[in-house]
Amino acid sequence: MSTAGIPDAPISVVERISLILETFNGTGPLTLVEVTRRTGLPRSSVHRLLDQLTSTGWLAREEQTYELGVKAYEIGRSAFNQNRLLQQATPVMRRLAHTVGLTVHLGVVDHGDVIYMASVHGHRSPSAATAIGSRVPAHLTALGKAIIANYSEERLSDIYSAPLQRATAHSVGSRRQLDADLAGVRQHGVAFDHQELAIGISCVGVALGPPDHYYGNRAAISVFGPSNNIELSKLAGPVRVAAAEIWDRCVASHLPTHQFENWRPPSHGFQTA
């Protein structure tokens, strides 16, 4: 992550600390020079904040490099352990993975990217191209498309103003193609990924909650497997049922309201092509 050359680089201390900590996401140890280059912040500010973050346990220092410290790990674990959505979804995900024999993901969307919160493997799961906590462009995944299909046109335009990133020859490559995909998701209540993130892997995803509710616009579950050995149309039903059960459990635990307690994912016909 780099803000070099960006005129609206963060000014407040909180913004700068957040930017520095985010710089260590998905990387190994970094030097002062590397953190300065990646953040675009003044070297003197980076040096001071790195020292302060190290003294408070957010970072650890070994010789000339820094990495995430014990406190970052503790808070991260606490965030997962206290996450009510994760608590309600995990038992359902385990049952679904056991039933279909494939990997089940739970994820949210943040600034146009899917963040994978949890993963449960089935007995015939292929190796995943994603890891817990990793970010992937939402338009490349069934999980992501299931969520962003609920976004307003204005929100979609804000996220996809730049050319769409592609991961394979099958990836959605234009806004027009993405709009067509999302229209199908809204019509049928289920999203598909046909080798769009990784060759040989296909996926089906369903959003949690109604479209006009917080989790309907943020969280979803998905199942993925080898493209030559799964039938996405047959997986759609079990994924819908699991999404509805997770929602029921969230409502029962008052997460966050009973207003939509009768919600169910659309169950009318669809095509996978």
C-alpha atoms as an extended CHARMM CRD file, in Angstrom:
* protein
*
       273  EXT
         1         1  MET       CA              0.0000000000        0.0000000000        0.0000000000  PROA      1               0.0000000000
         2         2  SER       CA              1.4780000000        3.3480000000       -0.9810000000  PROA      2               0.0000000000
         3         3  THR       CA              0.2890000000        6.9210000000       -0.8430000000  PROA      3               0.0000000000
         4         4  ALA       CA              3.3920000000        8.3950000000       -2.4560000000  PROA      4               0.0000000000
         5         5  GLY       CA              2.4620000000       11.2850000000       -4.6800000000  PROA      5               0.0000000000
         6         6  ILE       CA             -1.1200000000       11.3440000000       -3.3970000000  PROA      6               0.0000000000
         7         7  PRO       CA             -2.0780000000       14.9220000000       -2.4120000000  PROA      7               0.0000000000
         8         8  ASP       CA             -4.5570000000       13.8580000000        0.2800000000  PROA      8               0.0000000000
         9         9  ALA       CA             -2.1270000000       11.6400000000        2.2250000000  PROA      9               0.0000000000
        10        10  PRO       CA             -3.2810000000       11.1090000000        5.8300000000  PROA      10              0.0000000000
        11        11  ILE       CA             -2.5700000000       13.9650000000        8.2080000000  PROA      11              0.0000000000
        12        12  SER       CA             -4.0530000000       12.9380000000       11.5430000000  PROA      12              0.0000000000
        13        13  VAL       CA             -2.0480000000       10.7250000000       13.8760000000  PROA      13              0.0000000000
        14        14  VAL       CA             -4.7630000000        8.0620000000       13.8360000000  PROA      14              0.0000000000
        15        15  GLU       CA             -4.7340000000        7.9450000000       10.0290000000  PROA      15              0.0000000000
        16        16  ARG       CA             -0.9650000000        7.6690000000        9.9320000000  PROA      16              0.0000000000
        17        17  ILE       CA             -0.8490000000        4.9110000000       12.5310000000  PROA      17              0.0000000000
        18        18  SER       CA             -3.5700000000        3.0220000000       10.6710000000  PROA      18              0.0000000000
        19        19  LEU       CA             -1.6920000000        3.3770000000        7.3780000000  PROA      19              0.0000000000
        20        20  ILE       CA              1.5450000000        2.1060000000        8.9240000000  PROA      20              0.0000000000
        21        21  LEU       CA             -0.1190000000       -0.9270000000       10.5130000000  PROA      21              0.0000000000
        22        22  GLU       CA             -1.9540000000       -1.7560000000        7.2660000000  PROA      22              0.0000000000
        23        23  THR       CA              1.3950000000       -1.6870000000        5.4620000000  PROA      23              0.0000000000
        24        24  PHE       CA              2.3690000000       -4.8780000000        7.3220000000  PROA      24              0.0000000000
        25        25  ASN       CA             -0.7420000000       -6.7400000000        6.1520000000  PROA      25              0.0000000000
        26        26  GLY       CA              0.3840000000       -9.6940000000        4.0330000000  PROA      26              0.0000000000
        27        27  THR       CA              4.0840000000       -8.8370000000        4.1660000000  PROA      27              0.0000000000
        28        28  GLY       CA              7.1290000000      -10.0250000000        6.0330000000  PROA      28              0.0000000000
        29        29  PRO       CA              9.3600000000       -7.8040000000        8.1710000000  PROA      29              0.0000000000
        30        30  LEU       CA              9.9130000000       -4.3020000000        6.7670000000  PROA      30              0.0000000000
        31        31  THR       CA             12.6540000000       -1.7390000000        7.2820000000  PROA      31              0.0000000000
        32        32  LEU       CA             12.1460000000        1.9380000000        8.0300000000  PROA      32              0.0000000000
        33        33  VAL       CA             12.9850000000        2.7420000000        4.4210000000  PROA      33              0.0000000000
        34        34  GLU       CA             10.4320000000        0.2440000000        3.1000000000  PROA      34              0.0000000000
        35        35  VAL       CA              7.6480000000        1.4900000000        5.3830000000  PROA      35              0.0000000000
        36        36  THR       CA              8.4190000000        5.0690000000        4.3700000000  PROA      36              0.0000000000
        37        37  ARG       CA              8.3100000000        4.1740000000        0.6860000000  PROA      37              0.0000000000
        38        38  ARG       CA              5.1160000000        2.1320000000        0.9800000000  PROA      38              0.0000000000
        39        39  THR       CA              3.2050000000        4.7370000000        2.9870000000  PROA      39              0.0000000000
        40        40  GLY       CA              4.5330000000        7.8970000000        1.3620000000  PROA      40              0.0000000000
        41        41  LEU       CA              4.7770000000        9.5150000000        4.8040000000  PROA      41              0.0000000000
        42        42  PRO       CA              7.7350000000       11.6650000000        5.9450000000  PROA      42              0.0000000000
        43        43  ARG       CA             10.6240000000        9.5370000000        7.1440000000  PROA      43              0.0000000000
        44        44  SER       CA             10.8350000000       11.3850000000       10.4620000000  PROA      44              0.0000000000
        45        45  SER       CA              7.1420000000       10.7210000000       11.1690000000  PROA      45              0.0000000000
        46        46  VAL       CA              7.4600000000        7.0550000000       10.2350000000  PROA      46              0.0000000000
        47        47  HSD       CA             10.5120000000        6.6170000000       12.4650000000  PROA      47              0.0000000000
        48        48  ARG       CA              8.7540000000        8.2000000000       15.4390000000  PROA      48              0.0000000000
        49        49  LEU       CA              5.5390000000        6.2000000000       14.9850000000  PROA      49              0.0000000000
        50        50  LEU       CA              7.4130000000        2.9250000000       14.4620000000  PROA      50              0.0000000000
        51        51  ASP       CA              9.2140000000        3.4670000000       17.7590000000  PROA      51              0.0000000000
        52        52  GLN       CA              5.9620000000        4.2670000000       19.5470000000  PROA      52              0.0000000000
        53        53  LEU       CA              4.1380000000        1.2710000000       18.0580000000  PROA      53              0.0000000000
        54        54  THR       CA              7.0400000000       -0.9710000000       19.0390000000  PROA      54              0.0000000000
        55        55  SER       CA              7.1000000000        0.2810000000       22.6310000000  PROA      55              0.0000000000
        56        56  THR       CA              3.3540000000       -0.3640000000       22.9790000000  PROA      56              0.0000000000
        57        57  GLY       CA              3.4960000000       -3.8690000000       21.5000000000  PROA      57              0.0000000000
        58        58  TRP       CA              1.7160000000       -3.2510000000       18.2040000000  PROA      58              0.0000000000
        59        59  LEU       CA              4.9650000000       -3.8720000000       16.3470000000  PROA      59              0.0000000000
        60        60  ALA       CA              8.0760000000       -5.9080000000       17.1500000000  PROA      60              0.0000000000
        61        61  ARG       CA             11.5760000000       -4.8980000000       16.1150000000  PROA      61              0.0000000000
        62        62  GLU       CA             14.5150000000       -7.1510000000       15.3250000000  PROA      62              0.0000000000
        63        63  GLU       CA             17.7010000000       -5.3460000000       14.3490000000  PROA      63              0.0000000000
        64        64  GLN       CA             16.6690000000       -3.0610000000       11.4490000000  PROA      64              0.0000000000
        65        65  THR       CA             13.2690000000       -4.5650000000       10.6300000000  PROA      65              0.0000000000
        66        66  TYR       CA              9.7540000000       -4.3130000000       12.0470000000  PROA      66              0.0000000000
        67        67  GLU       CA              6.8040000000       -6.7070000000       12.0050000000  PROA      67              0.0000000000
        68        68  LEU       CA              3.3850000000       -6.9910000000       13.6400000000  PROA      68              0.0000000000
        69        69  GLY       CA              3.6710000000       -7.5090000000       17.3810000000  PROA      69              0.0000000000
        70        70  VAL       CA              1.8820000000       -9.4600000000       20.0840000000  PROA      70              0.0000000000
        71        71  LYS       CA             -0.7660000000       -6.8180000000       20.6820000000  PROA      71              0.0000000000
        72        72  ALA       CA             -1.8120000000       -6.8460000000       17.0220000000  PROA      72              0.0000000000
        73        73  TYR       CA             -2.1970000000      -10.6250000000       17.2550000000  PROA      73              0.0000000000
        74        74  GLU       CA             -4.1760000000      -10.4110000000       20.4960000000  PROA      74              0.0000000000
        75        75  ILE       CA             -6.5800000000       -7.7970000000       19.1790000000  PROA      75              0.0000000000
        76        76  GLY       CA             -6.9810000000       -9.6800000000       15.9040000000  PROA      76              0.0000000000
        77        77  ARG       CA             -7.8680000000      -12.8830000000       17.7230000000  PROA      77              0.0000000000
        78        78  SER       CA            -10.2700000000      -11.0000000000       19.9900000000  PROA      78              0.0000000000
        79        79  ALA       CA            -11.9840000000       -9.4470000000       16.9830000000  PROA      79              0.0000000000
        80        80  PHE       CA            -12.6320000000      -12.9060000000       15.5390000000  PROA      80              0.0000000000
        81        81  ASN       CA            -13.6680000000      -14.4360000000       18.8540000000  PROA      81              0.0000000000
        82        82  GLN       CA            -16.0950000000      -11.6040000000       19.5960000000  PROA      82              0.0000000000
        83        83  ASN       CA            -17.5240000000      -11.3820000000       16.0820000000  PROA      83              0.0000000000
        84        84  ARG       CA            -21.1580000000      -12.4000000000       16.4400000000  PROA      84              0.0000000000
        85        85  LEU       CA            -21.6400000000      -13.0970000000       12.7440000000  PROA      85              0.0000000000
        86        86  LEU       CA            -18.6930000000      -15.4860000000       12.7970000000  PROA      86              0.0000000000
        87        87  GLN       CA            -20.0230000000      -17.2040000000       15.9150000000  PROA      87              0.0000000000
        88        88  GLN       CA            -23.4130000000      -17.8280000000       14.3200000000  PROA      88              0.0000000000
        89        89  ALA       CA            -22.0580000000      -18.8180000000       10.9040000000  PROA      89              0.0000000000
        90        90  THR       CA            -19.3490000000      -21.3040000000       11.9270000000  PROA      90              0.0000000000
        91        91  PRO       CA            -21.5860000000      -24.2690000000       12.9430000000  PROA      91              0.0000000000
        92        92  VAL       CA            -23.6440000000      -23.8810000000        9.7690000000  PROA      92              0.0000000000
        93        93  MET       CA            -20.5240000000      -23.6790000000        7.6240000000  PROA      93              0.0000000000
        94        94  ARG       CA            -19.1590000000      -26.8700000000        9.1880000000  PROA      94              0.0000000000
        95        95  ARG       CA            -22.3750000000      -28.7220000000        8.4460000000  PROA      95              0.0000000000
        96        96  LEU       CA            -22.4690000000      -27.4510000000        4.8600000000  PROA      96              0.0000000000
        97        97  ALA       CA            -18.8180000000      -28.3990000000        4.2590000000  PROA      97              0.0000000000
        98        98  HSD       CA            -19.5080000000      -31.8890000000        5.6070000000  PROA      98              0.0000000000
        99        99  THR       CA            -22.5940000000      -32.2610000000        3.4020000000  PROA      99              0.0000000000
       100       100  VAL       CA            -21.1120000000      -31.0950000000        0.0950000000  PROA      100             0.0000000000
       101       101  GLY       CA            -17.5210000000      -32.1510000000        0.8290000000  PROA      101             0.0000000000
       102       102  LEU       CA            -16.1500000000      -28.8110000000       -0.3820000000  PROA      102             0.0000000000
       103       103  THR       CA            -14.6720000000      -25.6750000000        1.1620000000  PROA      103             0.0000000000
       104       104  VAL       CA            -17.0760000000      -23.0910000000        2.5490000000  PROA      104             0.0000000000
       105       105  HSD       CA            -16.0090000000      -19.4460000000        2.8970000000  PROA      105             0.0000000000
       106       106  LEU       CA            -17.5030000000      -16.5970000000        4.9050000000  PROA      106             0.0000000000
       107       107  GLY       CA            -16.5030000000      -13.1200000000        3.8410000000  PROA      107             0.0000000000
       108       108  VAL       CA            -17.3050000000       -9.4350000000        3.8570000000  PROA      108             0.0000000000
       109       109  VAL       CA            -16.6190000000       -6.6590000000        1.3570000000  PROA      109             0.0000000000
       110       110  ASP       CA            -14.5140000000       -3.6310000000        2.2460000000  PROA      110             0.0000000000
       111       111  HSD       CA            -13.7100000000       -0.9090000000       -0.2880000000  PROA      111             0.0000000000
       112       112  GLY       CA            -14.4250000000       -3.2060000000       -3.2250000000  PROA      112             0.0000000000
       113       113  ASP       CA            -12.4420000000       -6.1710000000       -1.8810000000  PROA      113             0.0000000000
       114       114  VAL       CA            -13.5960000000       -9.4150000000       -0.3180000000  PROA      114             0.0000000000
       115       115  ILE       CA            -11.9940000000      -10.1170000000        3.0530000000  PROA      115             0.0000000000
       116       116  TYR       CA            -12.1970000000      -13.7950000000        3.9770000000  PROA      116             0.0000000000
       117       117  MET       CA            -13.2380000000      -14.1780000000        7.6190000000  PROA      117             0.0000000000
       118       118  ALA       CA            -13.5570000000      -17.9390000000        7.9390000000  PROA      118             0.0000000000
       119       119  SER       CA            -13.0410000000      -21.1270000000        5.9530000000  PROA      119             0.0000000000
       120       120  VAL       CA            -14.1590000000      -24.7120000000        6.5800000000  PROA      120             0.0000000000
       121       121  HSD       CA            -12.7560000000      -27.5150000000        4.4150000000  PROA      121             0.0000000000
       122       122  GLY       CA            -14.6750000000      -30.5290000000        3.1690000000  PROA      122             0.0000000000
       123       123  HSD       CA            -13.2990000000      -34.0220000000        2.5380000000  PROA      123             0.0000000000
       124       124  ARG       CA            -12.8700000000      -33.3630000000       -1.2070000000  PROA      124             0.0000000000
       125       125  SER       CA            -11.7750000000      -29.7280000000       -1.0370000000  PROA      125             0.0000000000
       126       126  PRO       CA             -9.1720000000      -28.4990000000       -3.5160000000  PROA      126             0.0000000000
       127       127  SER       CA             -6.3780000000      -26.2290000000       -2.3430000000  PROA      127             0.0000000000
       128       128  ALA       CA             -7.6460000000      -22.6790000000       -1.8940000000  PROA      128             0.0000000000
       129       129  ALA       CA             -6.2080000000      -19.6400000000       -3.6150000000  PROA      129             0.0000000000
       130       130  THR       CA             -7.2950000000      -17.5450000000       -0.6380000000  PROA      130             0.0000000000
       131       131  ALA       CA             -6.3680000000      -17.3750000000        3.0270000000  PROA      131             0.0000000000
       132       132  ILE       CA             -8.1900000000      -16.0600000000        6.0810000000  PROA      132             0.0000000000
       133       133  GLY       CA             -7.7340000000      -12.2930000000        6.2760000000  PROA      133             0.0000000000
       134       134  SER       CA             -6.6580000000      -12.0000000000        2.6430000000  PROA      134             0.0000000000
       135       135  ARG       CA             -8.1700000000       -9.4750000000        0.2330000000  PROA      135             0.0000000000
       136       136  VAL       CA             -9.4100000000      -10.2770000000       -3.2550000000  PROA      136             0.0000000000
       137       137  PRO       CA            -11.2370000000       -7.9400000000       -5.6830000000  PROA      137             0.0000000000
       138       138  ALA       CA            -14.9240000000       -8.6110000000       -5.0750000000  PROA      138             0.0000000000
       139       139  HSD       CA            -15.8710000000       -8.7810000000       -8.7610000000  PROA      139             0.0000000000
       140       140  LEU       CA            -13.5970000000      -11.8260000000       -9.2250000000  PROA      140             0.0000000000
       141       141  THR       CA            -15.4950000000      -14.0020000000       -6.7340000000  PROA      141             0.0000000000
       142       142  ALA       CA            -18.9930000000      -15.3880000000       -6.3140000000  PROA      142             0.0000000000
       143       143  LEU       CA            -18.9090000000      -14.3230000000       -2.6780000000  PROA      143             0.0000000000
       144       144  GLY       CA            -18.0570000000      -10.7610000000       -3.6310000000  PROA      144             0.0000000000
       145       145  LYS       CA            -20.5850000000      -10.5360000000       -6.4520000000  PROA      145             0.0000000000
       146       146  ALA       CA            -23.3270000000      -11.8210000000       -4.1430000000  PROA      146             0.0000000000
       147       147  ILE       CA            -22.6890000000       -8.8160000000       -1.9070000000  PROA      147             0.0000000000
       148       148  ILE       CA            -22.0220000000       -6.0030000000       -4.3720000000  PROA      148             0.0000000000
       149       149  ALA       CA            -25.1390000000       -6.9580000000       -6.3480000000  PROA      149             0.0000000000
       150       150  ASN       CA            -26.9880000000       -5.2390000000       -3.4710000000  PROA      150             0.0000000000
       151       151  TYR       CA            -25.0230000000       -1.9980000000       -3.8900000000  PROA      151             0.0000000000
       152       152  SER       CA            -26.5540000000        1.1350000000       -5.3520000000  PROA      152             0.0000000000
       153       153  GLU       CA            -25.4430000000        2.3270000000       -8.7880000000  PROA      153             0.0000000000
       154       154  GLU       CA            -23.6490000000        5.2630000000       -7.1900000000  PROA      154             0.0000000000
       155       155  ARG       CA            -21.7470000000        3.0150000000       -4.8100000000  PROA      155             0.0000000000
       156       156  LEU       CA            -20.7330000000        0.6670000000       -7.6080000000  PROA      156             0.0000000000
       157       157  SER       CA            -19.5390000000        3.5880000000       -9.7290000000  PROA      157             0.0000000000
       158       158  ASP       CA            -17.3880000000        4.8590000000       -6.8840000000  PROA      158             0.0000000000
       159       159  ILE       CA            -15.7060000000        1.4520000000       -6.5280000000  PROA      159             0.0000000000
       160       160  TYR       CA            -15.3780000000        0.5660000000      -10.2030000000  PROA      160             0.0000000000
       161       161  SER       CA            -14.3840000000        3.8840000000      -11.7320000000  PROA      161             0.0000000000
       162       162  ALA       CA            -11.0300000000        2.4020000000      -12.8160000000  PROA      162             0.0000000000
       163       163  PRO       CA            -10.5530000000       -0.5340000000      -15.2400000000  PROA      163             0.0000000000
       164       164  LEU       CA            -11.4270000000       -3.8850000000      -13.6850000000  PROA      164             0.0000000000
       165       165  GLN       CA             -8.5510000000       -6.0530000000      -12.5200000000  PROA      165             0.0000000000
       166       166  ARG       CA             -8.4550000000       -9.5090000000      -14.1300000000  PROA      166             0.0000000000
       167       167  ALA       CA             -6.9520000000      -12.6860000000      -12.6840000000  PROA      167             0.0000000000
       168       168  THR       CA             -7.6520000000      -15.1440000000      -15.5150000000  PROA      168             0.0000000000
       169       169  ALA       CA             -8.9360000000      -15.0940000000      -19.0830000000  PROA      169             0.0000000000
       170       170  HSD       CA            -12.3970000000      -15.8450000000      -17.6210000000  PROA      170             0.0000000000
       171       171  SER       CA            -12.4540000000      -12.8240000000      -15.2940000000  PROA      171             0.0000000000
       172       172  VAL       CA            -15.0710000000      -10.1120000000      -15.6990000000  PROA      172             0.0000000000
       173       173  GLY       CA            -13.2230000000       -7.5240000000      -17.7750000000  PROA      173             0.0000000000
       174       174  SER       CA            -15.6110000000       -4.6100000000      -18.2230000000  PROA      174             0.0000000000
       175       175  ARG       CA            -18.2000000000       -2.6800000000      -16.2920000000  PROA      175             0.0000000000
       176       176  ARG       CA            -20.8360000000       -3.7320000000      -18.8080000000  PROA      176             0.0000000000
       177       177  GLN       CA            -20.0610000000       -7.4060000000      -18.2220000000  PROA      177             0.0000000000
       178       178  LEU       CA            -20.0600000000       -6.8670000000      -14.4460000000  PROA      178             0.0000000000
       179       179  ASP       CA            -23.4260000000       -5.1010000000      -14.5950000000  PROA      179             0.0000000000
       180       180  ALA       CA            -24.8860000000       -8.0550000000      -16.5070000000  PROA      180             0.0000000000
       181       181  ASP       CA            -23.4960000000      -10.4890000000      -13.9330000000  PROA      181             0.0000000000
       182       182  LEU       CA            -24.8920000000       -8.4860000000      -11.0290000000  PROA      182             0.0000000000
       183       183  ALA       CA            -28.3030000000       -8.2020000000      -12.6760000000  PROA      183             0.0000000000
       184       184  GLY       CA            -28.4150000000      -12.0040000000      -12.7900000000  PROA      184             0.0000000000
       185       185  VAL       CA            -27.4440000000      -12.1860000000       -9.1150000000  PROA      185             0.0000000000
       186       186  ARG       CA            -30.2400000000       -9.7840000000       -8.1720000000  PROA      186             0.0000000000
       187       187  GLN       CA            -32.7420000000      -11.7650000000      -10.2150000000  PROA      187             0.0000000000
       188       188  HSD       CA            -31.8280000000      -15.2160000000       -8.9410000000  PROA      188             0.0000000000
       189       189  GLY       CA            -30.3000000000      -14.5340000000       -5.5210000000  PROA      189             0.0000000000
       190       190  VAL       CA            -27.1350000000      -16.5040000000       -6.2350000000  PROA      190             0.0000000000
       191       191  ALA       CA            -23.7440000000      -15.5970000000       -7.7230000000  PROA      191             0.0000000000
       192       192  PHE       CA            -21.2660000000      -17.7240000000       -9.6710000000  PROA      192             0.0000000000
       193       193  ASP       CA            -17.5510000000      -17.6210000000      -10.3610000000  PROA      193             0.0000000000
       194       194  HSD       CA            -16.5350000000      -19.6400000000      -13.4190000000  PROA      194             0.0000000000
       195       195  GLN       CA            -12.7190000000      -19.8220000000      -13.1010000000  PROA      195             0.0000000000
       196       196  GLU       CA            -12.6320000000      -16.0390000000      -12.7030000000  PROA      196             0.0000000000
       197       197  LEU       CA            -10.2180000000      -15.9410000000       -9.7630000000  PROA      197             0.0000000000
       198       198  ALA       CA             -8.2540000000      -19.1550000000      -10.4000000000  PROA      198             0.0000000000
       199       199  ILE       CA             -8.1250000000      -21.5310000000      -13.3480000000  PROA      199             0.0000000000
       200       200  GLY       CA             -9.8390000000      -24.8330000000      -12.5700000000  PROA      200             0.0000000000
       201       201  ILE       CA            -11.8580000000      -23.4580000000       -9.6500000000  PROA      201             0.0000000000
       202       202  SER       CA            -15.5370000000      -22.4720000000       -9.7150000000  PROA      202             0.0000000000
       203       203  CYS       CA            -17.7110000000      -21.1160000000       -6.9570000000  PROA      203             0.0000000000
       204       204  VAL       CA            -21.2940000000      -20.3200000000       -5.9020000000  PROA      204             0.0000000000
       205       205  GLY       CA            -22.1590000000      -17.6190000000       -3.3500000000  PROA      205             0.0000000000
       206       206  VAL       CA            -25.2190000000      -16.2280000000       -1.5530000000  PROA      206             0.0000000000
       207       207  ALA       CA            -25.4590000000      -13.0100000000        0.4800000000  PROA      207             0.0000000000
       208       208  LEU       CA            -26.6320000000      -13.0820000000        4.0780000000  PROA      208             0.0000000000
       209       209  GLY       CA            -29.7330000000      -11.0920000000        4.9040000000  PROA      209             0.0000000000
       210       210  PRO       CA            -32.0490000000       -8.9730000000        2.7390000000  PROA      210             0.0000000000
       211       211  PRO       CA            -30.5440000000       -6.5670000000        0.1970000000  PROA      211             0.0000000000
       212       212  ASP       CA            -31.5120000000       -3.4350000000        2.1710000000  PROA      212             0.0000000000
       213       213  HSD       CA            -30.0130000000       -4.6620000000        5.4240000000  PROA      213             0.0000000000
       214       214  TYR       CA            -26.4710000000       -4.2430000000        6.7920000000  PROA      214             0.0000000000
       215       215  TYR       CA            -25.3570000000       -7.8590000000        6.3560000000  PROA      215             0.0000000000
       216       216  GLY       CA            -27.1440000000       -8.1930000000        3.0250000000  PROA      216             0.0000000000
       217       217  ASN       CA            -24.8040000000       -5.4940000000        1.7910000000  PROA      217             0.0000000000
       218       218  ARG       CA            -21.6920000000       -6.7740000000        3.5080000000  PROA      218             0.0000000000
       219       219  ALA       CA            -21.4820000000      -10.5360000000        4.1780000000  PROA      219             0.0000000000
       220       220  ALA       CA            -21.9380000000      -13.7440000000        2.1830000000  PROA      220             0.0000000000
       221       221  ILE       CA            -21.0060000000      -17.4170000000        2.1580000000  PROA      221             0.0000000000
       222       222  SER       CA            -19.7070000000      -19.4340000000       -0.7670000000  PROA      222             0.0000000000
       223       223  VAL       CA            -18.6960000000      -22.9590000000       -1.7570000000  PROA      223             0.0000000000
       224       224  PHE       CA            -15.9330000000      -23.6510000000       -4.2420000000  PROA      224             0.0000000000
       225       225  GLY       CA            -14.5530000000      -26.7070000000       -5.9530000000  PROA      225             0.0000000000
       226       226  PRO       CA            -12.8290000000      -28.0230000000       -9.0900000000  PROA      226             0.0000000000
       227       227  SER       CA            -14.5910000000      -26.7610000000      -12.2120000000  PROA      227             0.0000000000
       228       228  ASN       CA            -14.5440000000      -30.1770000000      -13.9010000000  PROA      228             0.0000000000
       229       229  ASN       CA            -16.0590000000      -31.9750000000      -10.9270000000  PROA      229             0.0000000000
       230       230  ILE       CA            -18.8540000000      -29.8410000000       -9.4680000000  PROA      230             0.0000000000
       231       231  GLU       CA            -22.3280000000      -28.7980000000      -10.5910000000  PROA      231             0.0000000000
       232       232  LEU       CA            -22.9030000000      -25.2480000000       -9.4840000000  PROA      232             0.0000000000
       233       233  SER       CA            -26.6500000000      -25.4680000000      -10.0600000000  PROA      233             0.0000000000
       234       234  LYS       CA            -26.9060000000      -28.3310000000       -7.5420000000  PROA      234             0.0000000000
       235       235  LEU       CA            -24.7680000000      -26.4880000000       -4.9820000000  PROA      235             0.0000000000
       236       236  ALA       CA            -26.9100000000      -23.3390000000       -5.1430000000  PROA      236             0.0000000000
       237       237  GLY       CA            -29.7370000000      -24.9020000000       -3.1280000000  PROA      237             0.0000000000
       238       238  PRO       CA            -27.6450000000      -26.0350000000       -0.1340000000  PROA      238             0.0000000000
       239       239  VAL       CA            -25.8320000000      -22.6890000000       -0.0600000000  PROA      239             0.0000000000
       240       240  ARG       CA            -29.1550000000      -20.8310000000       -0.0210000000  PROA      240             0.0000000000
       241       241  VAL       CA            -30.4010000000      -22.9950000000        2.8410000000  PROA      241             0.0000000000
       242       242  ALA       CA            -27.2010000000      -22.3800000000        4.8020000000  PROA      242             0.0000000000
       243       243  ALA       CA            -27.4210000000      -18.6130000000        4.2210000000  PROA      243             0.0000000000
       244       244  ALA       CA            -31.0020000000      -18.6020000000        5.5090000000  PROA      244             0.0000000000
       245       245  GLU       CA            -30.0120000000      -20.6160000000        8.5870000000  PROA      245             0.0000000000
       246       246  ILE       CA            -27.1490000000      -18.2530000000        9.4000000000  PROA      246             0.0000000000
       247       247  TRP       CA            -29.5650000000      -15.3420000000        9.1090000000  PROA      247             0.0000000000
       248       248  ASP       CA            -32.0500000000      -17.0810000000       11.4340000000  PROA      248             0.0000000000
       249       249  ARG       CA            -29.3030000000      -17.6250000000       13.9880000000  PROA      249             0.0000000000
       250       250  CYS       CA            -28.2400000000      -13.9780000000       13.7170000000  PROA      250             0.0000000000
       251       251  VAL       CA            -31.8120000000      -12.7880000000       14.2460000000  PROA      251             0.0000000000
       252       252  ALA       CA            -32.2580000000      -15.1440000000       17.2030000000  PROA      252             0.0000000000
       253       253  SER       CA            -29.1260000000      -13.6600000000       18.7880000000  PROA      253             0.0000000000
       254       254  HSD       CA            -30.4060000000      -10.1080000000       18.1170000000  PROA      254             0.0000000000
       255       255  LEU       CA            -27.8340000000       -9.4240000000       15.4130000000  PROA      255             0.0000000000
       256       256  PRO       CA            -28.6630000000       -6.7330000000       14.8590000000  PROA      256             0.0000000000
       257       257  THR       CA            -32.4850000000       -6.5190000000       14.5870000000  PROA      257             0.0000000000
       258       258  HSD       CA            -35.6280000000       -8.5990000000       14.1910000000  PROA      258             0.0000000000
       259       259  GLN       CA            -36.9860000000       -6.3030000000       11.5020000000  PROA      259             0.0000000000
       260       260  PHE       CA            -36.3050000000       -8.7870000000        8.6720000000  PROA      260             0.0000000000
       261       261  GLU       CA            -36.8530000000      -12.0410000000       10.5490000000  PROA      261             0.0000000000
       262       262  ASN       CA            -38.8620000000      -13.6150000000        7.7010000000  PROA      262             0.0000000000
       263       263  TRP       CA            -36.1600000000      -13.0580000000        5.0630000000  PROA      263             0.0000000000
       264       264  ARG       CA            -35.1580000000      -15.9650000000        2.8090000000  PROA      264             0.0000000000
       265       265  PRO       CA            -32.8460000000      -15.9810000000       -0.2290000000  PROA      265             0.0000000000
       266       266  PRO       CA            -34.7560000000      -16.0220000000       -3.5300000000  PROA      266             0.0000000000
       267       267  SER       CA            -35.3520000000      -19.6030000000       -4.6310000000  PROA      267             0.0000000000
       268       268  HSD       CA            -36.7060000000      -19.2360000000       -8.1550000000  PROA      268             0.0000000000
       269       269  GLY       CA            -35.0350000000      -20.7410000000      -11.1960000000  PROA      269             0.0000000000
       270       270  PHE       CA            -31.6920000000      -19.6890000000      -12.6060000000  PROA      270             0.0000000000
       271       271  GLN       CA            -29.1250000000      -20.5790000000      -15.2110000000  PROA      271             0.0000000000
       272       272  THR       CA            -25.4670000000      -21.1640000000      -14.5000000000  PROA      272             0.0000000000
       273       273  ALA       CA            -24.2070000000      -20.3820000000      -17.9530000000  PROA      273             0.0000000000
